[in-house]
Every structure is written in C-alpha cells, then in structure tokens.
mmCIF file of C-alpha atoms and ligand atoms in Angstrom:
data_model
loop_
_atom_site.group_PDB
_atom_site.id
_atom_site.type_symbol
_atom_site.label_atom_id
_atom_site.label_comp_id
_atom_site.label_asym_id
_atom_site.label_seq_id
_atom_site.Cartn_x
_atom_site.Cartn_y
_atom_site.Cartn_z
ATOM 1 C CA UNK U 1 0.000 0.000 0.000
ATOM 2 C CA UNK U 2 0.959 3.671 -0.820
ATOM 3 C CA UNK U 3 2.166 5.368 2.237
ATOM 4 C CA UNK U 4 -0.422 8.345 2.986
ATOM 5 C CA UNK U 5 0.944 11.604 2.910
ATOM 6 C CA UNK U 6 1.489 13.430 6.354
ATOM 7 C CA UNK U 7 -0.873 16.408 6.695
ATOM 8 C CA UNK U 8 -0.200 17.640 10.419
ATOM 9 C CA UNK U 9 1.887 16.554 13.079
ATOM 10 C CA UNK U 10 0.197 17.876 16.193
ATOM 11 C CA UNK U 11 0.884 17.208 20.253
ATOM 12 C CA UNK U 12 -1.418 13.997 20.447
ATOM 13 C CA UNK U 13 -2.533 13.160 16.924
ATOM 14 C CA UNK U 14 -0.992 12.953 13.542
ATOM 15 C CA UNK U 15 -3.744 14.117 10.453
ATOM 16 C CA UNK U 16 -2.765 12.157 7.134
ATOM 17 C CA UNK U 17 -4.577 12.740 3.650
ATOM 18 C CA UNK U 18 -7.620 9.942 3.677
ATOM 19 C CA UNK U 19 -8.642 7.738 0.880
ATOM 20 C CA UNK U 20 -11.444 10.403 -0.808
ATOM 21 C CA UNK U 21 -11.291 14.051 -0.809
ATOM 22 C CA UNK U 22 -12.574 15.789 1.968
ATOM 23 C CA UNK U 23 -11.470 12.487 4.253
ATOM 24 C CA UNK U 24 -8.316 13.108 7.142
ATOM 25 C CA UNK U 25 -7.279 9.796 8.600
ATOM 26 C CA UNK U 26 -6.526 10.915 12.308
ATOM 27 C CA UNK U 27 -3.807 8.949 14.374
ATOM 28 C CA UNK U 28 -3.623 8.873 17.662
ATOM 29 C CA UNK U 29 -0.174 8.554 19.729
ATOM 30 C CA UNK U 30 0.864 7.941 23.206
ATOM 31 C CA UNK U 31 2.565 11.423 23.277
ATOM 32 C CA UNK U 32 1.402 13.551 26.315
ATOM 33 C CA UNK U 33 1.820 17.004 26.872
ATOM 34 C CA UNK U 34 0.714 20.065 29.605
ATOM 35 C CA UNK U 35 1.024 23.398 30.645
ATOM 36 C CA UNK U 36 1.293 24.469 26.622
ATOM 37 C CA UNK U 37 3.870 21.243 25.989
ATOM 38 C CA UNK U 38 6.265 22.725 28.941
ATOM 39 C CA UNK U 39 5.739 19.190 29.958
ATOM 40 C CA UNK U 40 6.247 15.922 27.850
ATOM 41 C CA UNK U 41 6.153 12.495 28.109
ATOM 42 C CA UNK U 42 4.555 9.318 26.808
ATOM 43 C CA UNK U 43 0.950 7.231 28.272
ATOM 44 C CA UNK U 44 1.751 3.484 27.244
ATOM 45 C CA UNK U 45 -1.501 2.576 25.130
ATOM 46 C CA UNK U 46 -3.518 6.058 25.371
ATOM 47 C CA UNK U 47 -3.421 6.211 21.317
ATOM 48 C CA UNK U 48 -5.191 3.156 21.183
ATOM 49 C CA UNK U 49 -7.604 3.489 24.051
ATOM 50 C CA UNK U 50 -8.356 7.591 23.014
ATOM 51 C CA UNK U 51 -9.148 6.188 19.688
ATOM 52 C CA UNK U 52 -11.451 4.143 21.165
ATOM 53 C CA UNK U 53 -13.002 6.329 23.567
ATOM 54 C CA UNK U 54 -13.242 8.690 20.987
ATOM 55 C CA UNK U 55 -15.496 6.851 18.475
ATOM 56 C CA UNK U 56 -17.533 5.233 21.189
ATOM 57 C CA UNK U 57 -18.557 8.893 21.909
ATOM 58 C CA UNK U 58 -18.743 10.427 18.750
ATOM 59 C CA UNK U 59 -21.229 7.628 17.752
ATOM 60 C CA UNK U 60 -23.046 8.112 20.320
ATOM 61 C CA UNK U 61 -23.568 11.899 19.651
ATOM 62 C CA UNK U 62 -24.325 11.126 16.989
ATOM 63 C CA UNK U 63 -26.989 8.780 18.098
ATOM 64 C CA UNK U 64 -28.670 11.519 19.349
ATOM 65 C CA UNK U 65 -28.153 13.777 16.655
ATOM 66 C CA UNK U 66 -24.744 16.050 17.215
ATOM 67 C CA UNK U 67 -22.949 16.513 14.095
ATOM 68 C CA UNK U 68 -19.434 15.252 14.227
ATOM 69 C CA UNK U 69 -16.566 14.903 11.922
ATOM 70 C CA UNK U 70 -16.299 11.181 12.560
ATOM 71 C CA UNK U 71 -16.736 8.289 9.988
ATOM 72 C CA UNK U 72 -15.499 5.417 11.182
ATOM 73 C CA UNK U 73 -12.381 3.443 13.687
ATOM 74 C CA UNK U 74 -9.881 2.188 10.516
ATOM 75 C CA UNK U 75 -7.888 0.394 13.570
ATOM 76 C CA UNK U 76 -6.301 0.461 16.705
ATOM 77 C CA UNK U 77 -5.036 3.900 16.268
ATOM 78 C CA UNK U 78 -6.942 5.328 13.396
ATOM 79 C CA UNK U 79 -9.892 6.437 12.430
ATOM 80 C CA UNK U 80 -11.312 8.260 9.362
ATOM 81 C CA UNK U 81 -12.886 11.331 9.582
ATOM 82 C CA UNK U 82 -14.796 14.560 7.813
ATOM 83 C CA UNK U 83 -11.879 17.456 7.044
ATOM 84 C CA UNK U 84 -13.207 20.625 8.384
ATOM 85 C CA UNK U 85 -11.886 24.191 8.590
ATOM 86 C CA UNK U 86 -11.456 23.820 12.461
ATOM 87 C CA UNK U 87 -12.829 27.129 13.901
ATOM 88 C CA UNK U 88 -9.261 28.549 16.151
ATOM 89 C CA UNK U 89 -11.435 27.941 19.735
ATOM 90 C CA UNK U 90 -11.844 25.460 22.411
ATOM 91 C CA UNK U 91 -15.062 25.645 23.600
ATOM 92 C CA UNK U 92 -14.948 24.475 27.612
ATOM 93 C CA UNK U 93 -17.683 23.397 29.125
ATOM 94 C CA UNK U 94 -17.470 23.224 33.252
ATOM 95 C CA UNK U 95 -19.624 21.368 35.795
ATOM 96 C CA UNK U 96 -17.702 21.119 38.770
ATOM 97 C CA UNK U 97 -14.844 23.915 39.793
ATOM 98 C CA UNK U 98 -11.371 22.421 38.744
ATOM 99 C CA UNK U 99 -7.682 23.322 37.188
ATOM 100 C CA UNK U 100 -7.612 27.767 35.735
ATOM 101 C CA UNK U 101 -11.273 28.418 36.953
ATOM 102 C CA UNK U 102 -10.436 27.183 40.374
ATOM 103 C CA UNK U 103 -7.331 29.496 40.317
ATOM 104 C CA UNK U 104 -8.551 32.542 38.387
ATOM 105 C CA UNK U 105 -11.172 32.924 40.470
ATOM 106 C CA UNK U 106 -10.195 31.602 43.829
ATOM 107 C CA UNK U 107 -13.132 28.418 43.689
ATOM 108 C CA UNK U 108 -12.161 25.426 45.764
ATOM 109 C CA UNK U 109 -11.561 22.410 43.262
ATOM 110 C CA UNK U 110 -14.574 20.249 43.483
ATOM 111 C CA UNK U 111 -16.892 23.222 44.119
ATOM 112 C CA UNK U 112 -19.905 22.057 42.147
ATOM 113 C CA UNK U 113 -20.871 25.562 39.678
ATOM 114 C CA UNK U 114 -24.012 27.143 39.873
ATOM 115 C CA UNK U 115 -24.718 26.459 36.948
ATOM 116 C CA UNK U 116 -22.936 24.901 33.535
ATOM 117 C CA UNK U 117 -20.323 27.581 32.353
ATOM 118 C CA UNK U 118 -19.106 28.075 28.730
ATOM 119 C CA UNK U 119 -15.653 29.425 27.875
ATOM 120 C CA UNK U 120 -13.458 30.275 24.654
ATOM 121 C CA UNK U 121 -10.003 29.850 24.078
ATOM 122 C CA UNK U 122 -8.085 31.386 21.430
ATOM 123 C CA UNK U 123 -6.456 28.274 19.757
ATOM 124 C CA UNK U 124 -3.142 29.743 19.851
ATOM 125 C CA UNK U 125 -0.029 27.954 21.251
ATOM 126 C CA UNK U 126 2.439 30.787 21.111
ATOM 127 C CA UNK U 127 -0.097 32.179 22.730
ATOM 128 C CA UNK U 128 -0.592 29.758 25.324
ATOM 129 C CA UNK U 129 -4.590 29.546 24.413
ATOM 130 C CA UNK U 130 -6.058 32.916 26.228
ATOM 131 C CA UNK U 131 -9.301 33.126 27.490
ATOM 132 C CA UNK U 132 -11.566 34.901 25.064
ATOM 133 C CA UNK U 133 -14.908 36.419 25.011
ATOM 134 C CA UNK U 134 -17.583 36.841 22.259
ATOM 135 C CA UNK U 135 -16.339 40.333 21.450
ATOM 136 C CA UNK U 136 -13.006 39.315 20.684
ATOM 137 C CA UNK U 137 -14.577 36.319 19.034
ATOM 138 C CA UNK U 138 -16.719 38.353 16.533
ATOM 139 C CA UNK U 139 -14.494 41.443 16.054
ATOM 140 C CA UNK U 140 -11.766 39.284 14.899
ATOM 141 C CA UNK U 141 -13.899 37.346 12.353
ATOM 142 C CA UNK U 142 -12.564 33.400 14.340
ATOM 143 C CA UNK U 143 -16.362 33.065 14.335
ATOM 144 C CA UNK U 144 -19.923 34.747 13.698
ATOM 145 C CA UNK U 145 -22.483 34.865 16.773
ATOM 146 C CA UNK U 146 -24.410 32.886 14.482
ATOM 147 C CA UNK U 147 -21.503 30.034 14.579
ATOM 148 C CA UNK U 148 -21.273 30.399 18.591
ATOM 149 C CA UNK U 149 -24.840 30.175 19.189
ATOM 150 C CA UNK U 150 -24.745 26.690 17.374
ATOM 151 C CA UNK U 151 -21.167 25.833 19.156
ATOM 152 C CA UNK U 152 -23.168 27.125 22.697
ATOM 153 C CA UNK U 153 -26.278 25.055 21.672
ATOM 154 C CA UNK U 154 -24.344 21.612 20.900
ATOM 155 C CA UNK U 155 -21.517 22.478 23.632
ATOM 156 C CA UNK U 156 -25.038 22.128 26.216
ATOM 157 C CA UNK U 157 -25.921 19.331 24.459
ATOM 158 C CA UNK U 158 -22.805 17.059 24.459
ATOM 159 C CA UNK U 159 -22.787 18.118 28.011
ATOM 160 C CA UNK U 160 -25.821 16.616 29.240
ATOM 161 C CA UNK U 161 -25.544 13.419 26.795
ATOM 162 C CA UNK U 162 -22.053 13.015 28.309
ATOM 163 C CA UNK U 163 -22.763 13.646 32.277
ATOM 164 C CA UNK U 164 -25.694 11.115 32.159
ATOM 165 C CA UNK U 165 -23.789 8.662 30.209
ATOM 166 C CA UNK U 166 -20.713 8.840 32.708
ATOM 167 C CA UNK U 167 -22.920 9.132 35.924
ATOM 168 C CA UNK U 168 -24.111 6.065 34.717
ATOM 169 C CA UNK U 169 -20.933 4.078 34.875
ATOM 170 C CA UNK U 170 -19.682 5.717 37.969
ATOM 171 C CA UNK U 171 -17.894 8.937 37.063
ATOM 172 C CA UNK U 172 -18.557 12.316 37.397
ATOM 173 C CA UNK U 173 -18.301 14.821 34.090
ATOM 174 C CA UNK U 174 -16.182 17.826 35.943
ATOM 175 C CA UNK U 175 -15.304 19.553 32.435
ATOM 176 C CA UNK U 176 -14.394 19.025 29.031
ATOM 177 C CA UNK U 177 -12.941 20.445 25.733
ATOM 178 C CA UNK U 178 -14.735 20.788 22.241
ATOM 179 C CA UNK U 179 -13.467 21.679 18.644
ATOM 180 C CA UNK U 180 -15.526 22.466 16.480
ATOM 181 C CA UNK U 181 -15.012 22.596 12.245
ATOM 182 C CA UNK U 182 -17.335 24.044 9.223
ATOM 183 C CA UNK U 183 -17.913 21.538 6.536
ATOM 184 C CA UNK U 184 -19.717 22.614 3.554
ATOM 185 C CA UNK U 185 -22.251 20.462 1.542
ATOM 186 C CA UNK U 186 -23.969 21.478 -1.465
ATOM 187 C CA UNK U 187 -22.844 25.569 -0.632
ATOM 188 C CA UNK U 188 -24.671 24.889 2.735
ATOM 189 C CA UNK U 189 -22.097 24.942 6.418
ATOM 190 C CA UNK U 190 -22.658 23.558 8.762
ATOM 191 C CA UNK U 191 -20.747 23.171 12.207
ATOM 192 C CA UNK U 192 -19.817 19.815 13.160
ATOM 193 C CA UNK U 193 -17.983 18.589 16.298
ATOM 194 C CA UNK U 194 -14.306 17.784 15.229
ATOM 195 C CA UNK U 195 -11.256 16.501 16.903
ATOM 196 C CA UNK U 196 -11.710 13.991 19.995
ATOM 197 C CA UNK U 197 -13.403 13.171 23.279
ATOM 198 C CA UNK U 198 -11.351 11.385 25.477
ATOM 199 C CA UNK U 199 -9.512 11.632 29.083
ATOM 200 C CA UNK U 200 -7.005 13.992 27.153
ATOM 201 C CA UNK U 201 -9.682 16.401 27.272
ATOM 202 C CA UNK U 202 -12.490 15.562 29.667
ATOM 203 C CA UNK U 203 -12.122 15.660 33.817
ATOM 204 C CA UNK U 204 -13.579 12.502 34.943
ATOM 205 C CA UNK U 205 -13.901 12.098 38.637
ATOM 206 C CA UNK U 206 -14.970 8.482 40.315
ATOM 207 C CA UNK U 207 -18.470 9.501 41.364
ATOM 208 C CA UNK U 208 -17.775 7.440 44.763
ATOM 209 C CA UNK U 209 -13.936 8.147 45.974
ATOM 210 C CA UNK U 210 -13.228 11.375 43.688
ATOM 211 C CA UNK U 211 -10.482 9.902 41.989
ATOM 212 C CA UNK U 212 -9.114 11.378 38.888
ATOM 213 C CA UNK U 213 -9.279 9.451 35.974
ATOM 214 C CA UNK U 214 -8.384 11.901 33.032
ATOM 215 C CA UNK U 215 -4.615 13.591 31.685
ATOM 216 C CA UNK U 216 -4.255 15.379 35.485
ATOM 217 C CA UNK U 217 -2.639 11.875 36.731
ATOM 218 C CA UNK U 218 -0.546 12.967 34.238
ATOM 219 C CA UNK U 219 0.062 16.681 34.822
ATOM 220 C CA UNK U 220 -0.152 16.924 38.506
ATOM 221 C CA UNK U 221 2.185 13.668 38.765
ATOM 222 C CA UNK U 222 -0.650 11.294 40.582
ATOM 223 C CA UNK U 223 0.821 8.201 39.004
ATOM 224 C CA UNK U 224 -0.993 5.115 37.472
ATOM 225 C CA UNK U 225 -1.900 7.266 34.711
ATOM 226 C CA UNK U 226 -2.948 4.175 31.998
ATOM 227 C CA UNK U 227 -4.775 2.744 34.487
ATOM 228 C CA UNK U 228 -7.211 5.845 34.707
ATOM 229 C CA UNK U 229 -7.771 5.771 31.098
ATOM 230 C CA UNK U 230 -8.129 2.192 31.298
ATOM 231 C CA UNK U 231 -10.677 2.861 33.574
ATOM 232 C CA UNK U 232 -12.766 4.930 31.945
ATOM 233 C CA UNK U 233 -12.844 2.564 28.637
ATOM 234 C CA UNK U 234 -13.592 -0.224 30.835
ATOM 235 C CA UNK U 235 -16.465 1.132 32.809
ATOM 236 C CA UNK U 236 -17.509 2.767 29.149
ATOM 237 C CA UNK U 237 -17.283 -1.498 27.705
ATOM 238 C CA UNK U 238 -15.202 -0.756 25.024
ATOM 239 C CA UNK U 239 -12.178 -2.128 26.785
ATOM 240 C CA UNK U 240 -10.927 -5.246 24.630
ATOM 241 C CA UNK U 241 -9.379 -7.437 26.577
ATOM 242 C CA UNK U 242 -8.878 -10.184 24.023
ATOM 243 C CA UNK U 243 -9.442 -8.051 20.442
ATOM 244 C CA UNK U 244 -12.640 -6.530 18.917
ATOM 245 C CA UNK U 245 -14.914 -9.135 19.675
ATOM 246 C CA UNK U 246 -14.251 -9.020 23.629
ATOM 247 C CA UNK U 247 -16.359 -5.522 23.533
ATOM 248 C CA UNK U 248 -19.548 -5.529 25.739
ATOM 249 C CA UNK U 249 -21.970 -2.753 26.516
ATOM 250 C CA UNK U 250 -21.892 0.015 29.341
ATOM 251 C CA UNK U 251 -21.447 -1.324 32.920
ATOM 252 C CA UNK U 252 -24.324 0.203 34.964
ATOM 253 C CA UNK U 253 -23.280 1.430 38.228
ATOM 254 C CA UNK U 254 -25.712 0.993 41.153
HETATM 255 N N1 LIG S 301 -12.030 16.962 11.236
HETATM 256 C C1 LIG S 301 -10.908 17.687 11.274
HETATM 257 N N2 LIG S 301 -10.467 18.346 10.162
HETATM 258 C C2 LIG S 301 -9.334 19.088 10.207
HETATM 259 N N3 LIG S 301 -8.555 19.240 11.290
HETATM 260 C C3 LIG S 301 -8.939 18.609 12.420
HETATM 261 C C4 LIG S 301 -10.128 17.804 12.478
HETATM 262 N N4 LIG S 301 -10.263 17.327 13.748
HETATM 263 C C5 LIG S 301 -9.211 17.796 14.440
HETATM 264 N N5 LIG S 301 -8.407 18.573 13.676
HETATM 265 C C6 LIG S 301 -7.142 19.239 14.058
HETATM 266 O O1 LIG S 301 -6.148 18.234 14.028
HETATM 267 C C7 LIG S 301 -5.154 18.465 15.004
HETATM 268 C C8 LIG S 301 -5.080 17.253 15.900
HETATM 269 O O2 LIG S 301 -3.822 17.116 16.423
HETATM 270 P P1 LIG S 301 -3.465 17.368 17.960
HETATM 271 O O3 LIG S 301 -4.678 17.264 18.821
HETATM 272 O O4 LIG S 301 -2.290 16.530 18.242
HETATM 273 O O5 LIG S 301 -3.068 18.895 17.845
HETATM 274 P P2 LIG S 301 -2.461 19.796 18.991
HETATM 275 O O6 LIG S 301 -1.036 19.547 19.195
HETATM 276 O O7 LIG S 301 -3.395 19.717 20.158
HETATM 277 O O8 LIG S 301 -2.508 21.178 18.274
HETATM 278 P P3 LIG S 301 -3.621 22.226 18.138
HETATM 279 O O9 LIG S 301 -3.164 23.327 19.026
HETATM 280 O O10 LIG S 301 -3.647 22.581 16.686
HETATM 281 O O11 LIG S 301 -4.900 21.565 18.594
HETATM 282 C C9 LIG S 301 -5.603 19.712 15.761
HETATM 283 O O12 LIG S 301 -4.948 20.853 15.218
HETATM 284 C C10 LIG S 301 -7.097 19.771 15.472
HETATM 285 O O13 LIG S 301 -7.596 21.084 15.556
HETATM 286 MG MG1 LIG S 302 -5.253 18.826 20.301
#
C-alpha cells in the first residue's frame, strides 16, 4: 500500500490525507503534553484506548443527533474522519470547579458551579490559548455569533448526553474540551464537532472516591496514569481485553 501523505503533526494526533477528498485519517499517539507542551512524556496505550473512547462517543452523539466529523475506527489507532476548517477555539464546558477556573477565580476544586459555564479559548499555542470572550470572538472574524450560538447550543448538548452517560458508569463529568469545524455540503455549512473526546480532554472524577481518571494523573504527577484511562474505557465497555470481539456494553453502576 501507498504510504499516505502526512498532513499535520500535532501534540497527540498525527492528520494524514484519507482515501477520498474531503477524508483526514486521524492517528492517535501515546505522546502527552501540559502546561502548553512545557511538559512531555509518553501514556503506554492512550493512542489506542483515546481512539477508542473517541469513536464510542462520537457515535453516540451522533446517536442523538450532534454533528461530528467522525466516519469510522480504521484500527487500533486510526480512524477516518470529515476534514473541516477547524474554527481557532476550544469551547470548555465546566460542571464542577477544577484546574484555571479554580485558580482565576479563587473556587475550591470540586466546588460544584451554579450552573454549567461556557468558555473560549483562542487556539493559539504561542499564545498559550487565552481566554476569550464573544467580542473578541466576533471582532476578529474566528467566528460569527451565528456560529457560537450553534457551538453554545451543541456544547449544552454534548454536556448533558455526556454527564448522564458517565454518571451512569460511575464517574462524574467535571469539564471538558470541544473543537468544532465548518464543513460545507452542497454551498450549505454547517458546524460539526471535530477533533476527539477522550480523558485527554475531559475531567472525569470516580463519582464514589473522587479519583481522577483523566490527563491530570498525568500533569499533577498522581501516578498510574494508563490505568485511569483504562478505567474509563472499561467502565464505558469498550475495553478489549482479548481483540474486537471481547467488547460488551456500558457497565451500569448501582
Ligand atoms: N475533522 C478535522 N479536520 C481538520 N482538522 C482537524 C479535524 N479534527 C481535528 N483537527 C485538528 O487536528 C489536530 C489534531 O492534532 P493534535 O490534537 O495533536 O493537535 P495539537 O497539538 O493539540 O494542536 P492544536 O493546538 O492545533 O490543537 C488539531 O490541530 C485539530 O484542531
Ligand atoms: Mg489537540
């Protein structure tokens, strides 16, 4: 087989050219980074188990109608998906006080939010991704209110698919990260959910002890770091323990 050409090296994931136009085959690696890749290292088996996590959520989304860039899990590390112009935000969604919020504004981590709270951040590395609001947003053209009302509006809606589906197996939805892309059909955009879902990018919490389970084992040192994204794949089902055919449904928590 033709090697693929190499589209994008990024911190976590590697974008090659996909089989039709307008396809990206996205690879996932074991690379981990923090703190705007001040910090580096490597998660034995997170490629394969984000990759994983990653379509089991994206599927179902899309279950429950989300848009998302995803077509389908090629193998253990890649899957195919929509290319979209990725809009230059991360769209955080926070349930539960934890990491800059608690800091910037002096909330004890674990401090359950009055209510769900959206952010922006400027997709910028040199930058070191600064918190932006809708005026910046708009006056620099990254997106239209129109596109942030739709981000907003699915952002709400991942976020209560997500915290039921996790409160179901045991763990507690603290915050997460979203990217979002335009893809055009026909002349017609439309904003889809792009990039991945996974412990990279979420806060997950054991509902019972409070144990982290997500990439702060990794940045705040806590130690048996594959064993919390283990975790969450294995109370998820999608853990194989003996190949693809080993994968059973959610575990229902009591
Ligand atoms: N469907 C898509 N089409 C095009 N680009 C995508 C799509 N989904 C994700 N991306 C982009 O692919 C890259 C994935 O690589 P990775 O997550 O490793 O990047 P990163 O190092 O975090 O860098 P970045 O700051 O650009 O996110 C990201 O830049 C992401 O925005
Ligand atoms: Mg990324």
């Amino acid at each position: 087989m033709a090697r693929r050409r190499q589209l994008y090296e990024g911190k976590a994931k590697i974008l090659f050219e996909g089989p039709e136009p307008g396809t990206l085959v996205q690879y996932f690696k074991d690379d981990a980074t923090a703190f705007n890749a001040q910090k580096k290292g490597t998660i034995t088996g997170k490629g394969v188990l984000n990759n994983r996590i990653s379509e089991y959520l994206m599927l179902r989304l899309g279950e429950i109608g989300i848009p998302t860039h995803f077509i389908r899990r090629l193998n253990m590390r890649e899957q195919l998906i929509r290319e979209v112009e990725i809009i230059p935000l991360e769209v955080v969604v926070r349930n539960i006080a934890a990491g800059s919020i608690s800091q910037r504004l002096g909330i004890q981590e674990g401090t359950r939010l009055p209510r769900s709270i959206v952010e922006y951040y400027y997709k910028n590395d040199q930058l070191g991704d600064p918190l932006v609001c809708e005026e910046h947003i708009t006056a620099f053209g990254w997106a239209s209110t129109q596109d942030l009302d739709d981000m907003v509006g699915l952002a709400l809606r991942v976020n209560d698919f997500l915290s039921g589906l996790f409160l179901g197996v045991g763990i507690l939805l603290v915050d997460f990260k979203l990217e979002f892309g335009r893809l055009w059909e026909n002349d017609e955009m439309r904003i889809v959910l792009a990039d991945e879902i996974s412990p990279d990018n979420c806060r997950l919490w054991d509902a019972k002890t409070g144990e982290k389970m997500d990439k702060d084992r990794f940045r705040r040192d806590l130690g048996r770091v594959e064993e919390g994204y283990q975790e969450v794949a294995r109370r998820l089902g999608i853990l194989p323990e003996a190949g693809v055919r080993d994968l059973k449904g959610p575990e229902l928590m009591q």
